[in-house]
Tab-separated table of C-alpha atoms in Angstrom:
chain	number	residue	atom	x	y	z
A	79	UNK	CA	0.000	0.000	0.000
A	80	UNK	CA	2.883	2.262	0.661
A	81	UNK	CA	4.012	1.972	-2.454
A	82	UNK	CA	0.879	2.338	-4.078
A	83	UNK	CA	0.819	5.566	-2.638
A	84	UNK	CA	4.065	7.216	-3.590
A	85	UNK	CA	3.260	6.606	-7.094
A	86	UNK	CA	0.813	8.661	-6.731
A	87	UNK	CA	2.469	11.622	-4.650
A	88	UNK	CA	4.371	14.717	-6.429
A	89	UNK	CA	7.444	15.868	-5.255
A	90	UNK	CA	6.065	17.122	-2.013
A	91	UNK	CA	4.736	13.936	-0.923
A	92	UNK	CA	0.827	15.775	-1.596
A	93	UNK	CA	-1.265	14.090	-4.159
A	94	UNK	CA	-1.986	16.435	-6.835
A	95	UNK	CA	-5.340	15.672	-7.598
A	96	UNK	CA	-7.926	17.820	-5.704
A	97	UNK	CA	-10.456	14.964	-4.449
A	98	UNK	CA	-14.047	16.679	-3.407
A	99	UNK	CA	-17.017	15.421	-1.142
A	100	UNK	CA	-20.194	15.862	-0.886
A	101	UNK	CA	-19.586	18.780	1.463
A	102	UNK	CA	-17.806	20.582	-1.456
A	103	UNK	CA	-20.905	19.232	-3.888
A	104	UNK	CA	-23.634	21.260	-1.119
A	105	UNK	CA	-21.034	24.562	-0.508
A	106	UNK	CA	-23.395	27.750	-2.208
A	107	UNK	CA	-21.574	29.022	-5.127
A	108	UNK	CA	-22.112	31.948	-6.870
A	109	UNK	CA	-24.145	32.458	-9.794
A	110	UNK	CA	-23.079	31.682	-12.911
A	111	UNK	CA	-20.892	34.192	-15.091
A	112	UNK	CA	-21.406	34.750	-18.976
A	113	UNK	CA	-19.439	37.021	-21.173
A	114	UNK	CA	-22.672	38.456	-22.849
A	115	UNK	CA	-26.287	37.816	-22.008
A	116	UNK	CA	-26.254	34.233	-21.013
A	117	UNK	CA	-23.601	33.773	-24.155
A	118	UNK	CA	-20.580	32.113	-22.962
A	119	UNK	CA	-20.698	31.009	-19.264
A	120	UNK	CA	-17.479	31.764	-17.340
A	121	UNK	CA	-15.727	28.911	-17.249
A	122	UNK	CA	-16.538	27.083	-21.224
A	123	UNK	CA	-15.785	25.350	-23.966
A	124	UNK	CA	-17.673	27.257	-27.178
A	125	UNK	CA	-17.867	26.857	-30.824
A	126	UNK	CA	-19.262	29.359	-33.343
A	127	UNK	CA	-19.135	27.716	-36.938
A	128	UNK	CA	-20.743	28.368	-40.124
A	129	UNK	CA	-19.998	28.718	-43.727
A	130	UNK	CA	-17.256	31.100	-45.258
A	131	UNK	CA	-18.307	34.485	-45.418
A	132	UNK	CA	-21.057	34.555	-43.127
A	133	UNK	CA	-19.199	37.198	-40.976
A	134	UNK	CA	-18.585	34.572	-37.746
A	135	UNK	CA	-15.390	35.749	-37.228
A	136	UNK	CA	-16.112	39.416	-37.436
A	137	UNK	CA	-18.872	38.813	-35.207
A	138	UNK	CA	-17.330	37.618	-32.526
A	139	UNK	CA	-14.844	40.495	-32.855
A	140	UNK	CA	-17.311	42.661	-32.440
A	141	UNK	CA	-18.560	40.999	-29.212
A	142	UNK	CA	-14.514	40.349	-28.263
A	143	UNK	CA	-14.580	44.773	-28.135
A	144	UNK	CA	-17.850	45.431	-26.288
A	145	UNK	CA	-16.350	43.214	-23.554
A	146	UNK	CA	-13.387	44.656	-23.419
A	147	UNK	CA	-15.260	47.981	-22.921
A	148	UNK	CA	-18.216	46.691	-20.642
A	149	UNK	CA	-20.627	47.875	-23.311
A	150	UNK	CA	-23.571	46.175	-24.568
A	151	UNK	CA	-23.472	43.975	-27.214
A	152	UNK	CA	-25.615	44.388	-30.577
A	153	UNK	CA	-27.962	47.050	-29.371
A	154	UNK	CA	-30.888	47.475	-31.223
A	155	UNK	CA	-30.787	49.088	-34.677
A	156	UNK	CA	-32.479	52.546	-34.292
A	157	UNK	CA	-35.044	51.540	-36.994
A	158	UNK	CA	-36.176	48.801	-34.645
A	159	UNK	CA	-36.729	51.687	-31.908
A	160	UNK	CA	-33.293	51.040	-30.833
A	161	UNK	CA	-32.155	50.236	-26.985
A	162	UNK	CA	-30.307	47.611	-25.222
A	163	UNK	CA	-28.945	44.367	-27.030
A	164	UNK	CA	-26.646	41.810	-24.812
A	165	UNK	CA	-25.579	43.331	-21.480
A	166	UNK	CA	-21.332	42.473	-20.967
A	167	UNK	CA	-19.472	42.715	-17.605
A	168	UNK	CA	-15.550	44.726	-18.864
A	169	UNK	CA	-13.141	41.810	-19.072
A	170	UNK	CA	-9.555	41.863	-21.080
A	171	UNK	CA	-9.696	39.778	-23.863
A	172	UNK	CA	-7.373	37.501	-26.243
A	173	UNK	CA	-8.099	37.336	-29.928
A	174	UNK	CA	-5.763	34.533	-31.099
A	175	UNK	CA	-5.904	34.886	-35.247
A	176	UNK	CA	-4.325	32.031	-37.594
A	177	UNK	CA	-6.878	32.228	-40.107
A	178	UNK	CA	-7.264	36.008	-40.943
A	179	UNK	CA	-3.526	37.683	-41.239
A	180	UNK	CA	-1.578	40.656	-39.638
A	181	UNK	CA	-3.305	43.699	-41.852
A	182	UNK	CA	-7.060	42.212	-42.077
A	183	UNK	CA	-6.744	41.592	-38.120
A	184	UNK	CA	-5.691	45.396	-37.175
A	185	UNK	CA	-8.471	46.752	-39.767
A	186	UNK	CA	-10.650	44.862	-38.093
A	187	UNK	CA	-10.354	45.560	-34.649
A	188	UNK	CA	-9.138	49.836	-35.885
A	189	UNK	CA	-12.965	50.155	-37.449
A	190	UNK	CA	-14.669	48.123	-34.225
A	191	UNK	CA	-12.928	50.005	-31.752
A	192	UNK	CA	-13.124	53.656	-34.192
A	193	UNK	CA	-17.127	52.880	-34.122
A	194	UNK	CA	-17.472	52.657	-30.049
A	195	UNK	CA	-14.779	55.410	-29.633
A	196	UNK	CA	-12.456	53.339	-27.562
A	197	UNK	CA	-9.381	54.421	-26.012
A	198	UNK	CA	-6.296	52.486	-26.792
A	199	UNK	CA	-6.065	51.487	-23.255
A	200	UNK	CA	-9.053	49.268	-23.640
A	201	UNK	CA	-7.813	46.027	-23.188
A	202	UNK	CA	-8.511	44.307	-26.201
A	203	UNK	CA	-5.250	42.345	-26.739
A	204	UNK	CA	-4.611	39.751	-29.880
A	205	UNK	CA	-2.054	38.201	-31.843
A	206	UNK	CA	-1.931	37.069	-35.739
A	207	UNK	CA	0.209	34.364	-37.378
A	208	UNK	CA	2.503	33.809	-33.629
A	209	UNK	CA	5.690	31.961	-33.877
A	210	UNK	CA	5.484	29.632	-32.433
A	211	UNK	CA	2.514	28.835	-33.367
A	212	UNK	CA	-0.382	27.138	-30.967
A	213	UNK	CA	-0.802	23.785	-31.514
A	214	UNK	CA	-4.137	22.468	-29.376
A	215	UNK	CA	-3.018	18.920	-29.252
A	216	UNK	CA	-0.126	19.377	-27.527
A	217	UNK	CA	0.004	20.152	-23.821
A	218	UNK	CA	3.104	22.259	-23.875
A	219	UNK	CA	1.779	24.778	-26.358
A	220	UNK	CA	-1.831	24.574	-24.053
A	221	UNK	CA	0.513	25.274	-21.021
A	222	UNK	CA	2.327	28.165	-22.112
A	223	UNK	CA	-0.925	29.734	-23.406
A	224	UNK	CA	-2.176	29.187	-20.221
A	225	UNK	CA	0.433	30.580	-18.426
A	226	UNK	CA	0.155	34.348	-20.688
A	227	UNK	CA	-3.441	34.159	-20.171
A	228	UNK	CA	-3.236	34.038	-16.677
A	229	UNK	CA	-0.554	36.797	-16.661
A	230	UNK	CA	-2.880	39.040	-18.892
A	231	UNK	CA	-6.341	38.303	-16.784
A	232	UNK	CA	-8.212	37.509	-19.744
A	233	UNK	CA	-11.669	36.442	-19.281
A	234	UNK	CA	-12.429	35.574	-23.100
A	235	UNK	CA	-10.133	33.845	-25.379
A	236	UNK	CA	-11.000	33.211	-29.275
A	237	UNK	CA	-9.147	30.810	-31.309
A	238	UNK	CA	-9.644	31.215	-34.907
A	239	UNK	CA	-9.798	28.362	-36.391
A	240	UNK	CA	-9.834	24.842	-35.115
A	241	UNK	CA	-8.639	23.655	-37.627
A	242	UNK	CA	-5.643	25.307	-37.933
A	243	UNK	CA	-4.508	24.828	-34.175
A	244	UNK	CA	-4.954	21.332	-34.320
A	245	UNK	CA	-1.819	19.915	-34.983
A	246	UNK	CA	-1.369	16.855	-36.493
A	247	UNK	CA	-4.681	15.653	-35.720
A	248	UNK	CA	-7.065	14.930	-38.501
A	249	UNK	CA	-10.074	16.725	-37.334
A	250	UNK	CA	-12.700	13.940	-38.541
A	251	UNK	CA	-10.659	11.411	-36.567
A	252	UNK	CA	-11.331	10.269	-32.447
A	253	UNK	CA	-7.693	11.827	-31.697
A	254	UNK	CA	-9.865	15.418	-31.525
A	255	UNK	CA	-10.662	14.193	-28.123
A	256	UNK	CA	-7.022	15.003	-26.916
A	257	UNK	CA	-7.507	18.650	-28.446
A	258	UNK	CA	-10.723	19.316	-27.059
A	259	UNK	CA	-10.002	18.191	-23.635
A	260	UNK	CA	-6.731	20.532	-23.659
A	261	UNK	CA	-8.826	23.327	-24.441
A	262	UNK	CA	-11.090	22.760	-21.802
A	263	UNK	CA	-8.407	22.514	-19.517
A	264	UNK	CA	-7.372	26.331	-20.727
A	265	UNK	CA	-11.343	27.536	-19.947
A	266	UNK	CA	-11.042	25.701	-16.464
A	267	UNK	CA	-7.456	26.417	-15.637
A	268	UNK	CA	-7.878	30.231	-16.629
A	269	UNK	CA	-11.519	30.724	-15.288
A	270	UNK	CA	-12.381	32.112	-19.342
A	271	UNK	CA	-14.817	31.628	-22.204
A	272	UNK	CA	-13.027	29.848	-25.307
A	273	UNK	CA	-14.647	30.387	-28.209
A	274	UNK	CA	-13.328	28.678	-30.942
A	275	UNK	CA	-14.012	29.408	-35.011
A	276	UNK	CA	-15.058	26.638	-36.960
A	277	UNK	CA	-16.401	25.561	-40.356
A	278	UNK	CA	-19.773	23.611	-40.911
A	279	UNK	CA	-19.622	20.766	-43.265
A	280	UNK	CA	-20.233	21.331	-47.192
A	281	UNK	CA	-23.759	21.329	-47.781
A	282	UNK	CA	-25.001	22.127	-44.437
A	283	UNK	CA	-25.145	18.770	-42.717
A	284	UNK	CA	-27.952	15.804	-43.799
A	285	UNK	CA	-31.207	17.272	-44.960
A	286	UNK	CA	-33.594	16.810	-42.317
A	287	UNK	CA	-30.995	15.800	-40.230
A	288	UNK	CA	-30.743	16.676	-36.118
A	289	UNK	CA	-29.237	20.347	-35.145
A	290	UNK	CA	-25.116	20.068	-34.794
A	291	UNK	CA	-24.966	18.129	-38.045
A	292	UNK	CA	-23.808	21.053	-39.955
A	293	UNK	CA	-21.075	21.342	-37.535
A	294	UNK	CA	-17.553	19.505	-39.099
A	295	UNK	CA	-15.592	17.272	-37.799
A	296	UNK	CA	-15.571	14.428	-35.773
A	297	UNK	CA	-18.070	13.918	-33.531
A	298	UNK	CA	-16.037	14.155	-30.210
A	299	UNK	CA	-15.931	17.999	-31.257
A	300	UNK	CA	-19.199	19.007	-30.531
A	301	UNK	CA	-19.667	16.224	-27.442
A	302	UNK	CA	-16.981	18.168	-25.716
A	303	UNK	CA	-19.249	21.538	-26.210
A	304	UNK	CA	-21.391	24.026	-23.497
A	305	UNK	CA	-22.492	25.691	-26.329
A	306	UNK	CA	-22.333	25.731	-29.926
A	307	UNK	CA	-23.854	28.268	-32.252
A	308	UNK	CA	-24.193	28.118	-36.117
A	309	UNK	CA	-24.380	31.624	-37.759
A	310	UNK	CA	-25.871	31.925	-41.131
A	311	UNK	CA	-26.011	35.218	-43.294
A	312	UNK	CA	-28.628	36.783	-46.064
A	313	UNK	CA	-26.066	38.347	-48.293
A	314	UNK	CA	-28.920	40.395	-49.922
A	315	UNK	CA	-29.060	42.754	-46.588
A	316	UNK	CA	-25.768	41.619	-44.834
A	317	UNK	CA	-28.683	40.193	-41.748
A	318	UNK	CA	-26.839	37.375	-39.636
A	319	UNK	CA	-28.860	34.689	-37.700
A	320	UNK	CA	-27.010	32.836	-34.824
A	321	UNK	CA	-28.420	29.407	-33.634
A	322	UNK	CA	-27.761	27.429	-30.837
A	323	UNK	CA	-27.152	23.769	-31.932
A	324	UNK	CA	-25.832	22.566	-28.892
A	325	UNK	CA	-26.212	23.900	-25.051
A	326	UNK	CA	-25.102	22.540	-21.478
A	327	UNK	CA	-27.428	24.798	-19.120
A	328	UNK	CA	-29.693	27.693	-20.279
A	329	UNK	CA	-30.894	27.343	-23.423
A	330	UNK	CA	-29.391	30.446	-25.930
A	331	UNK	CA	-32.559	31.308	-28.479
A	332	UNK	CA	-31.735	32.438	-32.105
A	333	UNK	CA	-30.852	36.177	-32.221
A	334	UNK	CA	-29.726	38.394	-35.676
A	335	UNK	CA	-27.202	41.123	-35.885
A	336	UNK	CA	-27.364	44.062	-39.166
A	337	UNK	CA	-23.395	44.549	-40.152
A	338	UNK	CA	-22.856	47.992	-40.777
A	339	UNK	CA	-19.751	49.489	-41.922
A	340	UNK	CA	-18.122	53.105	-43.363
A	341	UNK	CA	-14.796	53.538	-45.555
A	342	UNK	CA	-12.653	56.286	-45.279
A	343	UNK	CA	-11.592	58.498	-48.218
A	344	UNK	CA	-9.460	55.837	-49.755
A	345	UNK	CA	-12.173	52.937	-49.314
A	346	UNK	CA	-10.203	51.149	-46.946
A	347	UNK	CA	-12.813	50.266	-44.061
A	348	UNK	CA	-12.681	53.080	-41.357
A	349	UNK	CA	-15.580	51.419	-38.540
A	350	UNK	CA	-17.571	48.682	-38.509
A	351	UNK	CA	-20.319	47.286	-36.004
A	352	UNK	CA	-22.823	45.435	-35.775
A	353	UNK	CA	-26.553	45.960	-34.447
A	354	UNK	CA	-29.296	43.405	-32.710
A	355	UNK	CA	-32.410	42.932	-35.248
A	356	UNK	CA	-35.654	41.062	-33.656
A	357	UNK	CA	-35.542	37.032	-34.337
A	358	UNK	CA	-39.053	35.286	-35.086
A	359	UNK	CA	-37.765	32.175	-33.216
A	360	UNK	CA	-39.758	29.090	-34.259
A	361	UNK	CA	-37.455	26.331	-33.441
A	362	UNK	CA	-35.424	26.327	-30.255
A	363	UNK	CA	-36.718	24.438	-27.138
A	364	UNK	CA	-38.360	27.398	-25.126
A	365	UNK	CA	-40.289	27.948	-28.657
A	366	UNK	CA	-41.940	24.822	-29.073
A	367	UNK	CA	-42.651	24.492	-24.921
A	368	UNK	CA	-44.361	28.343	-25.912
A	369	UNK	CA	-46.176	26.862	-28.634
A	370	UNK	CA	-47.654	23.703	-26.496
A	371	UNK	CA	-48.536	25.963	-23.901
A	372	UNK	CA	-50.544	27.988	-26.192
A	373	UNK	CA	-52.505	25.110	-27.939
A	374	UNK	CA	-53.328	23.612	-24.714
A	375	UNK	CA	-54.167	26.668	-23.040
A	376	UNK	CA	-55.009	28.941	-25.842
């Protein structure tokens, strides 16, 4: 038995793991965090995915800003009688960009921040193209990350994309439960939201198929999920709708966001942002319990 227990003791002769009772199971906690709304609980494991060009990443930008400020989130578009859109708590942020480039990445977050007039001290903090770059299915590259998070107190951290942090690892293969269990580890470790970029599979999923088949990739990828959300965009009026295919907890119902955006002199984009627009929602859990409750009850 002794030795059975100093295999299992670090250096200190402590056992690393942090066992909990029941006592720890009935302690009051506080209530639940989320980075926007009840849109990324603090800690999680997100994914926002969708087709190229829907504006996902730009999106999420956008929200990656208004956090950093504390400011609310898509507010109503003043032709919709304007007001409040998704209330934020100020938190320092990490925009991790291997997808996007150096010069898209600045104009990007230049005409978000020019829009809300934000300081330069706001602490919206990113990097594009790193060396070395972060590789999600090894633990090393996790740790490190882990450790500059930490440093930097950021509360939200987006990866764009998974599939260009994942290594090795074939992203339709079972080995994406290594990567997704690393990057849970960063939410938990660092008390954050990850959100990561993805892309939905060619032909959006099986026709008539269950919600989450869109999203690509093996399916250890979404198991490993709080909360997924596929966005979708009318190119005719540049009007985004974001759908939850996947929650742990509260369910998130569809919402849509107007892009708006104004070039400078020399039609290089000068701001951007983006504005809440009311969702008919017809299909999410909370609609269809809505709908029962209004046949039975009239």
């Amino acid at each position: 038995r002794r030795q059975r227990q100093m295999c299992i003791r670090d250096s200190a002769g402590a056992d690393p793991w942090k066992i909990y009772t029941l006592a720890d199971a009935y302690a009051p906690r506080p209530p639940v965090e989320y980075i926007a709304g009840i849109v990324f609980a603090l800690p999680s494991l997100n994914i926002v995915y969708g087709a190229p060009g829907t504006l996902k990443s730009f999106l999420l930008a956008d929200l990656a800003v208004c956090t950093a400020a504390g400011v609310d989130w898509l507010p109503r578009a003043l032709h919709q009688g304007g007001g409040h859109g998704f209330a934020t708590k100020q938190h320092p942020v990490l925009w991790l960009d291997f997808d996007n480039g150096i010069r898209r990445t600045h104009d990007r977050f230049a005409a978000l921040g020019r829009a809300r007039g934000l300081p330069t001290t706001a602490p919206v903090n990113y990097v594009s193209m790193p060396t070395p770059w972060l590789d999600a299915s090894n633990k090393g590259s996790i740790g490190r990350l882990i450790i500059r998070c930490k440093d930097m107190g950021v509360k939200m951290i987006v990866i764009d994309n998974l599939g260009t942090v994942a290594g090795s690892v074939d992203e339709n293969s079972g080995e994406m439960v290594g990567v997704m269990s690393l990057l849970r580890q960063l939410a938990e470790e660092v008390g954050a939201a990850v959100v990561v970029v993805h892309h939905q599979r060619k032909g959006n999923g099986t026709p008539g198929g269950r919600a989450g088949d869109a999203l690509r990739g093996h399916s250890s990828i979404e198991a490993a999920l709080d909360l997924a959300l596929q966005v979708e965009r009318d190119d005719l009026s540049d009007t985004i709708t974001v759908k939850a295919t996947k929650t742990r907890g509260v369910d998130v119902l569809p919402f849509s966001a107007l892009y708006t955006f104004e070039d400078d002199s020399a039609d290089e984009l000068h701001t951007a942002k983006f504005f809440g627009l009311e969702t008919e929602d017809l299909k999410s859990g909370m609609a269809i319990e809505t709908a029962i409750m209004n046949a039975l009850y009239g």
